[in-house]
PDB file of C-alpha atoms in Angstrom:
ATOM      1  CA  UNK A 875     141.307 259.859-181.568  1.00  0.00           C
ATOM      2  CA  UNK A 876     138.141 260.776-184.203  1.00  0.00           C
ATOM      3  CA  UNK A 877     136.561 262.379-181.673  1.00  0.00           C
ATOM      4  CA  UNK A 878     139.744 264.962-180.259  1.00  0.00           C
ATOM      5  CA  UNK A 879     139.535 268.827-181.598  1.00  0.00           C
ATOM      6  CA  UNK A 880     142.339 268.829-184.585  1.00  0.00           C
ATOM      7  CA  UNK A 881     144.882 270.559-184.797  1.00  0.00           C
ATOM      8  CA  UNK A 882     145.747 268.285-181.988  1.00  0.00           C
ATOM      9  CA  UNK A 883     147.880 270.331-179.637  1.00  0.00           C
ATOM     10  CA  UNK A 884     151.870 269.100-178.793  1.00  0.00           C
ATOM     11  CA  UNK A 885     154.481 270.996-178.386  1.00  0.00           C
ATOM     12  CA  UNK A 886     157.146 271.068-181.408  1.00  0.00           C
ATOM     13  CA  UNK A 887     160.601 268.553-180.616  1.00  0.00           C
ATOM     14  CA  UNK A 888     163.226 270.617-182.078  1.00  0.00           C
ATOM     15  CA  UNK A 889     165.662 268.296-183.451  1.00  0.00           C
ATOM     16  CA  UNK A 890     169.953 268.861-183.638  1.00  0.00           C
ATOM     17  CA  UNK A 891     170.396 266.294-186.132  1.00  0.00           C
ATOM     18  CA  UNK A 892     173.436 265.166-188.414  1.00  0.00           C
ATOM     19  CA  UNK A 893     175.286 263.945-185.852  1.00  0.00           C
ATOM     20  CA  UNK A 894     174.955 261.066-187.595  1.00  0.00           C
ATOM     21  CA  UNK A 895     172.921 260.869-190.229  1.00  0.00           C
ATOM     22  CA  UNK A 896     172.208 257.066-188.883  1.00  0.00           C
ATOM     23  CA  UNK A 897     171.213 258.083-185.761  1.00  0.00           C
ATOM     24  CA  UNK A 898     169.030 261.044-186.593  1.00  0.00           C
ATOM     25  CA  UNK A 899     166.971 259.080-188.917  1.00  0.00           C
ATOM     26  CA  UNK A 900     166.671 256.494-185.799  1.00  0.00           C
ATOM     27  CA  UNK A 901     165.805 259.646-183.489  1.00  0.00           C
ATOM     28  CA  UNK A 902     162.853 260.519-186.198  1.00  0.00           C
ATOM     29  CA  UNK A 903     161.885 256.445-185.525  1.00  0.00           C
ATOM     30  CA  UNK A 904     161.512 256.872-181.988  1.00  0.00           C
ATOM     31  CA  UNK A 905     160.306 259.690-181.589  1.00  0.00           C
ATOM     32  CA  UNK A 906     156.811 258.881-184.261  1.00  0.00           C
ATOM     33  CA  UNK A 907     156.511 255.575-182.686  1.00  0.00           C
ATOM     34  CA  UNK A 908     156.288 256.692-179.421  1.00  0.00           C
ATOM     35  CA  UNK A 909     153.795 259.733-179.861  1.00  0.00           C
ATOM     36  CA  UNK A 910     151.579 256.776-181.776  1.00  0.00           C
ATOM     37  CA  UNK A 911     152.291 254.711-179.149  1.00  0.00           C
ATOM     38  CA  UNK A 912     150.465 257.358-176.339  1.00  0.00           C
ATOM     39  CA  UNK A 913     147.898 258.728-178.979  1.00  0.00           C
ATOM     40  CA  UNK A 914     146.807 255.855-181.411  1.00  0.00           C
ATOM     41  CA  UNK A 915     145.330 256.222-185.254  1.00  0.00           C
ATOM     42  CA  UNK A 916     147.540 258.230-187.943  1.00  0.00           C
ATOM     43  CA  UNK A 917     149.406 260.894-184.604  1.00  0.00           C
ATOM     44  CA  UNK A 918     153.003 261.254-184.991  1.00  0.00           C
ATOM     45  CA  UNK A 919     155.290 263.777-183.560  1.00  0.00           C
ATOM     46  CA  UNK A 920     155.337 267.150-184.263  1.00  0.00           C
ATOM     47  CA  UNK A 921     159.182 267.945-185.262  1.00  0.00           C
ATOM     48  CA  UNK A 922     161.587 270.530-186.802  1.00  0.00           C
ATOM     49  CA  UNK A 923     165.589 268.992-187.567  1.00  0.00           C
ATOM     50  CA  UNK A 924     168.083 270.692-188.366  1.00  0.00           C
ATOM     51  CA  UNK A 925     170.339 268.783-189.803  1.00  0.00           C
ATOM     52  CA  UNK A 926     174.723 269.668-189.297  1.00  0.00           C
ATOM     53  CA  UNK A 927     176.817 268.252-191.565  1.00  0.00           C
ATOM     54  CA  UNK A 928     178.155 265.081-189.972  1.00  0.00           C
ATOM     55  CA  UNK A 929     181.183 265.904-191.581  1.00  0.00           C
ATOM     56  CA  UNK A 930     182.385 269.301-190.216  1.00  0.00           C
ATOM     57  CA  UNK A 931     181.304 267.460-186.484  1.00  0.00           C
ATOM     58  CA  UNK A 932     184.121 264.596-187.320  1.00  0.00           C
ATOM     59  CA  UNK A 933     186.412 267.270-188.030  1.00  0.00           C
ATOM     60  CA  UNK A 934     186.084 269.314-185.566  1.00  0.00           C
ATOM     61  CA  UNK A 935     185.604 266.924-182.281  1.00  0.00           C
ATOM     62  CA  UNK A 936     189.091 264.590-184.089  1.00  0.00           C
ATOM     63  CA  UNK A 937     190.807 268.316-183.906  1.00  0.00           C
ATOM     64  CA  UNK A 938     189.363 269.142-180.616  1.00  0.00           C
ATOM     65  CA  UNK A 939     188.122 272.178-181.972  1.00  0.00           C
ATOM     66  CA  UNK A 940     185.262 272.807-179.860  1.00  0.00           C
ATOM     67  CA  UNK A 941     185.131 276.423-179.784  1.00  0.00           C
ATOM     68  CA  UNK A 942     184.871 275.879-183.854  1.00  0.00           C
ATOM     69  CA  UNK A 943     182.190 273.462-182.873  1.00  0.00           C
ATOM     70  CA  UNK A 944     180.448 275.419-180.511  1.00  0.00           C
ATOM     71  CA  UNK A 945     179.506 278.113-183.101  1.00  0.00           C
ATOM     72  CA  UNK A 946     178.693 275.761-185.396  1.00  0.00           C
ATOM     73  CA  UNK A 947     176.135 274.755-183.381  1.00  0.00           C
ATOM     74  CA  UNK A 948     174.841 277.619-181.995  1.00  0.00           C
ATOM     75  CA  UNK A 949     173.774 278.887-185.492  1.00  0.00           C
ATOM     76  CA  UNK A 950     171.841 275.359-186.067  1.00  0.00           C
ATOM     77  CA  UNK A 951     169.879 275.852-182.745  1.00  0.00           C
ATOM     78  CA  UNK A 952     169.296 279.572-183.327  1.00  0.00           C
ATOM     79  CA  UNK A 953     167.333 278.113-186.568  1.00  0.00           C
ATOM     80  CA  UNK A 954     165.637 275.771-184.531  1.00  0.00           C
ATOM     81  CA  UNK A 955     164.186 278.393-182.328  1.00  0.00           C
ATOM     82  CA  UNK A 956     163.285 281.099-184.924  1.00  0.00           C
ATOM     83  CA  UNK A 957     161.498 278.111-186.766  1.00  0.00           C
ATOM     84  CA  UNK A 958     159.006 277.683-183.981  1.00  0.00           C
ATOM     85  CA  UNK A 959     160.424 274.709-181.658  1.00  0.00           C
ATOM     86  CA  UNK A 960     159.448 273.920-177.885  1.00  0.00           C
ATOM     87  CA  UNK A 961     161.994 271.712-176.958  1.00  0.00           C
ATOM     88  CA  UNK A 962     165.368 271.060-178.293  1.00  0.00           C
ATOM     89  CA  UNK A 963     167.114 267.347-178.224  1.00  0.00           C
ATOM     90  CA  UNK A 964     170.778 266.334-179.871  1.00  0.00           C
ATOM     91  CA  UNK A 965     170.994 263.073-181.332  1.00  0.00           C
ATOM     92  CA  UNK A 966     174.600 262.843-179.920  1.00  0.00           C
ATOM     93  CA  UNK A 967     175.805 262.088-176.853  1.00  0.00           C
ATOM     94  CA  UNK A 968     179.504 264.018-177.528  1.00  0.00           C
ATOM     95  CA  UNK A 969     177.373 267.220-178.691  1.00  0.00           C
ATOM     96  CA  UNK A 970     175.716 267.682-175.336  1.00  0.00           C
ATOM     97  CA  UNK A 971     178.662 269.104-173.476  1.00  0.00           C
ATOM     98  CA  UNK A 972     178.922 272.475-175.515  1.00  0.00           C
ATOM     99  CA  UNK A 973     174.985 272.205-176.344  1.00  0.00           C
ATOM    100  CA  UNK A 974     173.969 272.779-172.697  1.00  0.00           C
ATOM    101  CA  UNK A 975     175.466 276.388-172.433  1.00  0.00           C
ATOM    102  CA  UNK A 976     174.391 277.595-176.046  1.00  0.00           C
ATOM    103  CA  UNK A 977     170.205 276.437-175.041  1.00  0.00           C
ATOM    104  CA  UNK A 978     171.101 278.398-172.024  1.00  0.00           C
ATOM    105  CA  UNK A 979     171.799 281.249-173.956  1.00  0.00           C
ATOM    106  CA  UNK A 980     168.649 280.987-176.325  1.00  0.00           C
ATOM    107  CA  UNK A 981     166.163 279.881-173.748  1.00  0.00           C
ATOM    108  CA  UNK A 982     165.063 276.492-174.881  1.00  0.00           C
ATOM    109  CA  UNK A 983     164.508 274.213-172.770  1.00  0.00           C
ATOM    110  CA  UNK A 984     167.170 271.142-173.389  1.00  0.00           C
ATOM    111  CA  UNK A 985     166.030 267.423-172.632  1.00  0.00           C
ATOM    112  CA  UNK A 986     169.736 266.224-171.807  1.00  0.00           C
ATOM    113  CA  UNK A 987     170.628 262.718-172.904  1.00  0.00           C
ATOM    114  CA  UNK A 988     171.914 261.486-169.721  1.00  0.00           C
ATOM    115  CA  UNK A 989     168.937 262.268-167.514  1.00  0.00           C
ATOM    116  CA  UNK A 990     166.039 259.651-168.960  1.00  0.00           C
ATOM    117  CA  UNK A 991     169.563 257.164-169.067  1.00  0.00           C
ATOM    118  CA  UNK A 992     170.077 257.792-165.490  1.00  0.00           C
ATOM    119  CA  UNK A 993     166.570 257.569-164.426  1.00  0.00           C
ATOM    120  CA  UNK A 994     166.288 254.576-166.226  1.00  0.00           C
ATOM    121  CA  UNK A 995     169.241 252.750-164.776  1.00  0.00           C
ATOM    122  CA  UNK A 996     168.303 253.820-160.889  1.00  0.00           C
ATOM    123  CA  UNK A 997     164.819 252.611-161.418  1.00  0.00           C
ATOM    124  CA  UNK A 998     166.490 249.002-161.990  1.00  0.00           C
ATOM    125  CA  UNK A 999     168.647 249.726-158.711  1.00  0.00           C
ATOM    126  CA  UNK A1000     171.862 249.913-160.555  1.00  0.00           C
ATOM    127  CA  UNK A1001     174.596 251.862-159.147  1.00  0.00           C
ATOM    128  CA  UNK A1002     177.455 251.033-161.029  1.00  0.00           C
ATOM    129  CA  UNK A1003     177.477 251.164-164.914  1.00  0.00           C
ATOM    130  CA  UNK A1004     179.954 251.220-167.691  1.00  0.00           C
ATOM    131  CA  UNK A1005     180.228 253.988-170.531  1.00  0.00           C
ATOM    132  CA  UNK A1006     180.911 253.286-173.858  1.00  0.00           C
ATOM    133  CA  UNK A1007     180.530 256.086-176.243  1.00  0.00           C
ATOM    134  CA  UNK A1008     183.380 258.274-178.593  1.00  0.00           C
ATOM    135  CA  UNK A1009     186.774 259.159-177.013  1.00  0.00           C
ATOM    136  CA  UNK A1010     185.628 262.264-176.063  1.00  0.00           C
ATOM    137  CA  UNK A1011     182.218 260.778-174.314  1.00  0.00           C
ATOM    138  CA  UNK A1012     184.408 258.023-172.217  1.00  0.00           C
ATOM    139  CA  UNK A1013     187.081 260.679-170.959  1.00  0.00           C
ATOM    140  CA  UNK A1014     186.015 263.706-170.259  1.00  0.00           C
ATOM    141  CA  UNK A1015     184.249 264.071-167.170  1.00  0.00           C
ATOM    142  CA  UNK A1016     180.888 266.058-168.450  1.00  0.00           C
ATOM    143  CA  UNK A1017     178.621 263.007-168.974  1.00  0.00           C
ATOM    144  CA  UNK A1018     180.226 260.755-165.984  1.00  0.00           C
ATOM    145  CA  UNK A1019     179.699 263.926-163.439  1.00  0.00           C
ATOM    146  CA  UNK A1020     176.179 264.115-164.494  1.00  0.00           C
ATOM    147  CA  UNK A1021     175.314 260.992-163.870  1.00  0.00           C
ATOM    148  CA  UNK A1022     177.443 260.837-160.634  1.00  0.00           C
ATOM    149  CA  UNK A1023     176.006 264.466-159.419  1.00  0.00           C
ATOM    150  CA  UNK A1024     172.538 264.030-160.185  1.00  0.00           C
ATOM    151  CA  UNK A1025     171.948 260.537-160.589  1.00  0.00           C
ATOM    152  CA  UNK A1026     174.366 258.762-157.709  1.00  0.00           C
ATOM    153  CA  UNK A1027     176.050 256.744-160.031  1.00  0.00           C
ATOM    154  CA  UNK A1028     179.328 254.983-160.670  1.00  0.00           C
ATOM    155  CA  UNK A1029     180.571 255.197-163.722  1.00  0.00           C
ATOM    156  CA  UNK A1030     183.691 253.153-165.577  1.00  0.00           C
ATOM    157  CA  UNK A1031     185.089 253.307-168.639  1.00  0.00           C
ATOM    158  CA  UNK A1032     187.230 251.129-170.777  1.00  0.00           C
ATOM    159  CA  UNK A1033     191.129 250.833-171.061  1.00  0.00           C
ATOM    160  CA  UNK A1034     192.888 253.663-173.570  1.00  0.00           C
ATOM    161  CA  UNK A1035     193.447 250.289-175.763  1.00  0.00           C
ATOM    162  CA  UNK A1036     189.919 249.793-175.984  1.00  0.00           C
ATOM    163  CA  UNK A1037     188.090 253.446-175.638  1.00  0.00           C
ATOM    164  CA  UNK A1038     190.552 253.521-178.906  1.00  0.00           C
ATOM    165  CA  UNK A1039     188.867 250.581-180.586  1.00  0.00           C
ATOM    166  CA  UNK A1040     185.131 251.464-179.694  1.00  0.00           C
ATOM    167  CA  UNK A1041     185.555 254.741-181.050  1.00  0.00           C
ATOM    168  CA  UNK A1042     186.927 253.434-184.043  1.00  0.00           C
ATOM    169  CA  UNK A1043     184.195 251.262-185.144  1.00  0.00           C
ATOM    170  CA  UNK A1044     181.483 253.995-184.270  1.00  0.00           C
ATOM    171  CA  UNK A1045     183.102 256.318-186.638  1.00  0.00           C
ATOM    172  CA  UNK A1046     184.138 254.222-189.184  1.00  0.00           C
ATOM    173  CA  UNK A1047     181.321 251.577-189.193  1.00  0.00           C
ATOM    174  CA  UNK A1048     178.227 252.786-187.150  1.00  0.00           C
ATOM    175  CA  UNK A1049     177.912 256.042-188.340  1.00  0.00           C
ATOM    176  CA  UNK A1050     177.842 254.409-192.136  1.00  0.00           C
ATOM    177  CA  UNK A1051     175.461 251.527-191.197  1.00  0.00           C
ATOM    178  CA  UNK A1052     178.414 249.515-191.566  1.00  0.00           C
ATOM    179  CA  UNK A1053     177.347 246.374-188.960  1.00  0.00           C
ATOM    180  CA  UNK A1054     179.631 243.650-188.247  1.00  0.00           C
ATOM    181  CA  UNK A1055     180.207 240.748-186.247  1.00  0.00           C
ATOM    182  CA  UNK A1056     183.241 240.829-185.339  1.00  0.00           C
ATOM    183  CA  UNK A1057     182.696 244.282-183.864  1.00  0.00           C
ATOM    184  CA  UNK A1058     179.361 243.559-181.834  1.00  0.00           C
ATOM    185  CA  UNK A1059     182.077 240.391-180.147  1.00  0.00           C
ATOM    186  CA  UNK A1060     184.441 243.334-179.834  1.00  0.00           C
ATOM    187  CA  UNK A1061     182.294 245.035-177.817  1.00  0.00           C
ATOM    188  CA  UNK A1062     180.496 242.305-175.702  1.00  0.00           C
ATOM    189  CA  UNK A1063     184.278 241.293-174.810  1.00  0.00           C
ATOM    190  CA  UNK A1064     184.963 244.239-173.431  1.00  0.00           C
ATOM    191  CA  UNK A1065     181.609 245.199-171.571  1.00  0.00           C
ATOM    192  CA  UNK A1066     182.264 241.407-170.146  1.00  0.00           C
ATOM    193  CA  UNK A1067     185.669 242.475-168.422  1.00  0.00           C
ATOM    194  CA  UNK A1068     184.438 245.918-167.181  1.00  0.00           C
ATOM    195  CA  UNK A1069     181.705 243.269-165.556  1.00  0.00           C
ATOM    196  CA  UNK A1070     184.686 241.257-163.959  1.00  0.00           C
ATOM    197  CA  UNK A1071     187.185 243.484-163.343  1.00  0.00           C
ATOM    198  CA  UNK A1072     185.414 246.484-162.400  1.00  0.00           C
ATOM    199  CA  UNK A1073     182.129 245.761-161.099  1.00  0.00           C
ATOM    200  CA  UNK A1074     179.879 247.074-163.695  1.00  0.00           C
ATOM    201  CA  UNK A1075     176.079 245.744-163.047  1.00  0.00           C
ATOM    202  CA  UNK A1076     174.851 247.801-166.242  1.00  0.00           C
ATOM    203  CA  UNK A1077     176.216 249.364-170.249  1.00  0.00           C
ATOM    204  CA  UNK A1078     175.229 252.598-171.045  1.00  0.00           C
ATOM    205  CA  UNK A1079     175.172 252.999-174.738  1.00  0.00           C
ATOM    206  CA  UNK A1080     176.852 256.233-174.683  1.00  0.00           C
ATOM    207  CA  UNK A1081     176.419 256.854-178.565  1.00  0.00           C
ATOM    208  CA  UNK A1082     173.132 256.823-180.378  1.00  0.00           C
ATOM    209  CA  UNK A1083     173.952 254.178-183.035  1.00  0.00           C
ATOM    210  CA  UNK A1084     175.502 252.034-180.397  1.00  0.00           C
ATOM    211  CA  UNK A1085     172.502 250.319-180.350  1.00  0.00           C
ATOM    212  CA  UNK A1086     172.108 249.121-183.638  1.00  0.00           C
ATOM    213  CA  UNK A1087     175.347 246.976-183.012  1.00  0.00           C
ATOM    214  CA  UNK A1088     174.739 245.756-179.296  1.00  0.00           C
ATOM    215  CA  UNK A1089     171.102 244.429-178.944  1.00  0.00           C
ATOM    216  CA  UNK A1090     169.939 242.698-175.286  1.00  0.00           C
ATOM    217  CA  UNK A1091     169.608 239.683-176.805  1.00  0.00           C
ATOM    218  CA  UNK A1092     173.211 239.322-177.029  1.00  0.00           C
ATOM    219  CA  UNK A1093     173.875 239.714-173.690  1.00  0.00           C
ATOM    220  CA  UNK A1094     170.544 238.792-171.533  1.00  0.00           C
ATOM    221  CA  UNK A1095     172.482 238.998-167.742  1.00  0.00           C
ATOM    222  CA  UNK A1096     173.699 242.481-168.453  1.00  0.00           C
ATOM    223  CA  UNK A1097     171.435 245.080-168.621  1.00  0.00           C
ATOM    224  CA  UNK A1098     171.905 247.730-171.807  1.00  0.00           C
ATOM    225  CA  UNK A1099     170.524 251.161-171.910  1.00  0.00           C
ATOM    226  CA  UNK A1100     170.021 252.647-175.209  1.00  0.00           C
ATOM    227  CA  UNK A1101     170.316 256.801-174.440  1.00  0.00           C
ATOM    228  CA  UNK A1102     168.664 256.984-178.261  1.00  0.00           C
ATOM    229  CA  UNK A1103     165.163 255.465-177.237  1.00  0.00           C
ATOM    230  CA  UNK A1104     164.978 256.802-173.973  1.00  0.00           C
ATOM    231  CA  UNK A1105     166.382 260.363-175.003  1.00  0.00           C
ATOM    232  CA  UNK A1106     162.946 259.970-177.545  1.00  0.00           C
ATOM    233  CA  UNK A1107     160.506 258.803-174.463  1.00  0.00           C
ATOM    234  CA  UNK A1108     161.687 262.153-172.795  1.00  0.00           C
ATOM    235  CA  UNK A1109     161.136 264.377-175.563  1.00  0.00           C
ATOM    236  CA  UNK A1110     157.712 262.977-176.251  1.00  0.00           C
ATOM    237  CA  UNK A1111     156.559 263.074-173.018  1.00  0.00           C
ATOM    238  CA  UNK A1112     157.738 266.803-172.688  1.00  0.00           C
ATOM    239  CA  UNK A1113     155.695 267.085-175.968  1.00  0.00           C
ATOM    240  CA  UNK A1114     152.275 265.701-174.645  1.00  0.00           C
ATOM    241  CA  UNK A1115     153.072 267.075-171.623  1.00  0.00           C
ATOM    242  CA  UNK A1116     152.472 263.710-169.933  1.00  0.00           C
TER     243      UNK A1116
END
């Protein structure tokens, strides 16, 4: 790229981090490789993160306190703007559901996590796919509609014994880099029966540090889509315009 005019125009990713600290620092990852990917030599990404306290988030989603949450937020992406970003991207999947009316409200445009996920899965001809993600990402109905209104797609969650269990380990092990076996069989055991019992051709990884537990190799015949890395492919190529 010696021979492009510098400063080498992209627009700025605006980053809602913090939600976790693991997964924001994969987000930052992604996001570099993929801009060097496209552009070559020494070009990264050109980002601003704010980063929220992972605690007050844990607090506030285990109380259900998402008015509490809501503001919370909406001061973080205010920031966000004032500092100069294009776009704006959450490194959660739970976050997105109050996110999407406080961007609204401070005209950024928002690069929603289920949208690359749900391109992604109909471009393998998928129409059925499980969701695993925090309680609050399996049963509510915000993610699952999206992907049902404007992606066509079936979505099923686990049993209230396991949404229970997979929520456990992502906030007491994933979210600390805490990565165990007996957890990833844990979770292949269960994506197996929503395979058997309900249909499932596909696993979304419904939270971003789901991926660091569940990798393809460990299940080859079902295919795995990590909303973290193609959440990042999004924002970059809304950043090079591309």
């Amino acid at each position: 790229m010696s021979d492009v005019a510098r400063p080498l125009h992209q627009k700025t990713i605006g980053i809602l981090g913090g939600a976790s600290n693991v997964a924001t620092g994969e987000y930052y990852k992604f996001l570099n490789a993929a801009v060097n990917d496209r552009l070559g030599g020494w070009d990264i990404a050109e980002t601003l993160i704010s980063g929220m306290n992972f605690g007050n988030i844990e607090a506030f989603v285990r109380a259900g306190n998402w008015d509490a949450l809501a503001a919370y937020m909406d001061a973080k992406v205010a920031a966000l703007v004032a500092a100069g970003a294009d776009v704006l991207i959450c490194v959660s999947n739970t976050l997105h559901a109050p996110l999407e009316p406080i961007c609204a409200q401070h005209d950024i445009p928002l690069i929603h996590i289920a949208d690359p996920t749900g391109e992604a899965i109909g471009a393998q001809g998928l129409t059925r796919v499980a969701l695993f993600g925090t309680r609050p990402v399996m049963e509510t109905k915000y993610l699952r509609d999206r992907y049902r209104d404007v992606h066509g797609l079936e979505v099923v969650i686990p049993s209230e014994a396991e949404r229970a269990e997979i929520d456990r380990i992502i906030f007491d092990e994933l979210v600390k880099s805490d990565i165990r076996e007996t957890s990833r069989q844990t979770y292949l055991s269960i994506a197996d029966r929503l395979v058997r019992e309900e249909g499932a051709q596909g696993l979304v990884l419904g939270c971003t540090e789901i991926f660091l537990l569940l990798r393809p190799k460990d299940a080859p015949d079902l295919p795995m889509f990590n909303t973290a890395e193609l959440h990042c492919e999004a924002a970059v190529a809304a950043a090079l315009d591309v």
